[in-house]
Amino acid sequence: MIASEHARPQPVRISRGGWLDILRFVAGALIILYHFREAAPTPLGQFHPVFDRGYLLTNFFIIDSGYVLSRIYGDGFAAHAIPLHAYVRQRC
């Protein structure tokens, strides 16, 4: 048997600037809008109740960011190719 027949399929590598970053940008913009919802001429919560649930946007932003970071750095951590201190230095 050929070794490649039993190899696990590798997920497609994601790059920065893709659709996941667009989702993070939109979520971040909506979080900013959420913080100014009461300062609007008409409170945004009167248009739709979703504007009163900003925590959902924050949760989505954090989940999406974690997914992007795990896809970018996951293989390097699994292969011990990226030292933890180098990762922390880049993220701070």
Tab-separated table of C-alpha atoms in Angstrom:
chain	number	residue	atom	x	y	z
A	1	MET	CA	0.000	0.000	0.000
A	2	ILE	CA	1.043	3.548	-0.623
A	3	ALA	CA	1.492	5.635	2.496
A	4	SER	CA	-0.442	8.546	1.046
A	5	GLU	CA	-3.625	6.453	0.858
A	6	HIS	CA	-3.885	6.471	4.652
A	7	ALA	CA	-2.711	10.029	5.210
A	8	ARG	CA	-5.218	12.330	6.856
A	9	PRO	CA	-6.486	15.029	4.544
A	10	GLN	CA	-5.086	18.407	5.509
A	11	PRO	CA	-7.483	21.359	5.796
A	12	VAL	CA	-6.953	24.147	3.331
A	13	ARG	CA	-4.650	26.766	4.831
A	14	ILE	CA	-6.356	30.063	5.428
A	15	SER	CA	-4.673	33.364	4.770
A	16	ARG	CA	-5.050	36.702	6.463
A	17	GLY	CA	-7.429	39.084	4.749
A	18	GLY	CA	-9.985	36.432	3.842
A	19	TRP	CA	-13.700	36.187	4.496
A	20	LEU	CA	-13.153	35.357	8.175
A	21	ASP	CA	-11.379	38.679	8.636
A	22	ILE	CA	-14.306	40.396	6.925
A	23	LEU	CA	-16.661	38.769	9.432
A	24	ARG	CA	-14.448	39.953	12.282
A	25	PHE	CA	-14.444	43.485	10.853
A	26	VAL	CA	-18.247	43.499	10.558
A	27	ALA	CA	-18.633	42.144	14.101
A	28	GLY	CA	-16.192	44.766	15.413
A	29	ALA	CA	-18.064	47.564	13.617
A	30	LEU	CA	-21.367	46.338	15.055
A	31	ILE	CA	-19.830	46.200	18.541
A	32	ILE	CA	-18.852	49.863	18.184
A	33	LEU	CA	-22.372	50.653	16.975
A	34	TYR	CA	-23.746	48.766	19.989
A	35	HIS	CA	-21.808	51.023	22.370
A	36	PHE	CA	-23.349	54.125	20.798
A	37	ARG	CA	-26.882	52.702	20.524
A	38	GLU	CA	-28.383	54.984	23.162
A	39	ALA	CA	-26.705	58.114	21.767
A	40	ALA	CA	-28.479	57.720	18.414
A	41	PRO	CA	-31.391	60.091	17.691
A	42	THR	CA	-33.672	57.068	18.017
A	43	PRO	CA	-32.374	54.295	20.294
A	44	LEU	CA	-31.359	51.392	18.068
A	45	GLY	CA	-33.093	48.905	20.355
A	46	GLN	CA	-36.400	50.289	19.114
A	47	PHE	CA	-35.563	49.245	15.538
A	48	HIS	CA	-34.643	45.671	16.411
A	49	PRO	CA	-33.971	43.875	19.724
A	50	VAL	CA	-30.675	42.487	18.390
A	51	PHE	CA	-29.137	45.906	19.100
A	52	ASP	CA	-29.698	45.270	22.817
A	53	ARG	CA	-27.699	42.025	22.713
A	54	GLY	CA	-24.145	43.216	22.108
A	55	TYR	CA	-22.709	40.309	24.071
A	56	LEU	CA	-23.600	38.041	21.154
A	57	LEU	CA	-21.416	40.116	18.843
A	58	THR	CA	-18.564	39.973	21.336
A	59	ASN	CA	-18.926	36.203	21.646
A	60	PHE	CA	-18.925	35.810	17.866
A	61	PHE	CA	-15.851	38.032	17.515
A	62	ILE	CA	-13.909	36.042	20.106
A	63	ILE	CA	-14.942	32.670	18.636
A	64	ASP	CA	-14.065	33.769	15.094
A	65	SER	CA	-10.711	35.192	16.223
A	66	GLY	CA	-9.876	31.985	18.074
A	67	TYR	CA	-10.727	29.915	15.017
A	68	VAL	CA	-8.542	32.068	12.758
A	69	LEU	CA	-5.606	31.915	15.180
A	70	SER	CA	-5.922	28.160	15.656
A	71	ARG	CA	-5.979	27.584	11.894
A	72	ILE	CA	-2.934	29.806	11.378
A	73	TYR	CA	-0.800	28.589	14.291
A	74	GLY	CA	-2.255	25.131	15.030
A	75	ASP	CA	0.026	23.102	12.765
A	76	GLY	CA	3.109	24.883	14.096
A	77	PHE	CA	2.131	24.203	17.700
A	78	ALA	CA	1.295	20.567	16.976
A	79	ALA	CA	4.703	20.033	15.326
A	80	HIS	CA	6.463	22.022	18.084
A	81	ALA	CA	7.825	24.315	15.355
A	82	ILE	CA	6.584	27.503	17.036
A	83	PRO	CA	7.879	28.161	20.542
A	84	LEU	CA	5.221	29.438	22.940
A	85	HIS	CA	7.263	32.499	23.938
A	86	ALA	CA	7.566	33.567	20.273
A	87	TYR	CA	3.801	33.258	19.838
A	88	VAL	CA	3.085	35.267	22.998
A	89	ARG	CA	5.581	37.957	21.926
A	90	GLN	CA	3.796	38.311	18.554
A	91	ARG	CA	0.349	38.517	20.165
A	92	CYS	CA	1.241	41.178	22.792
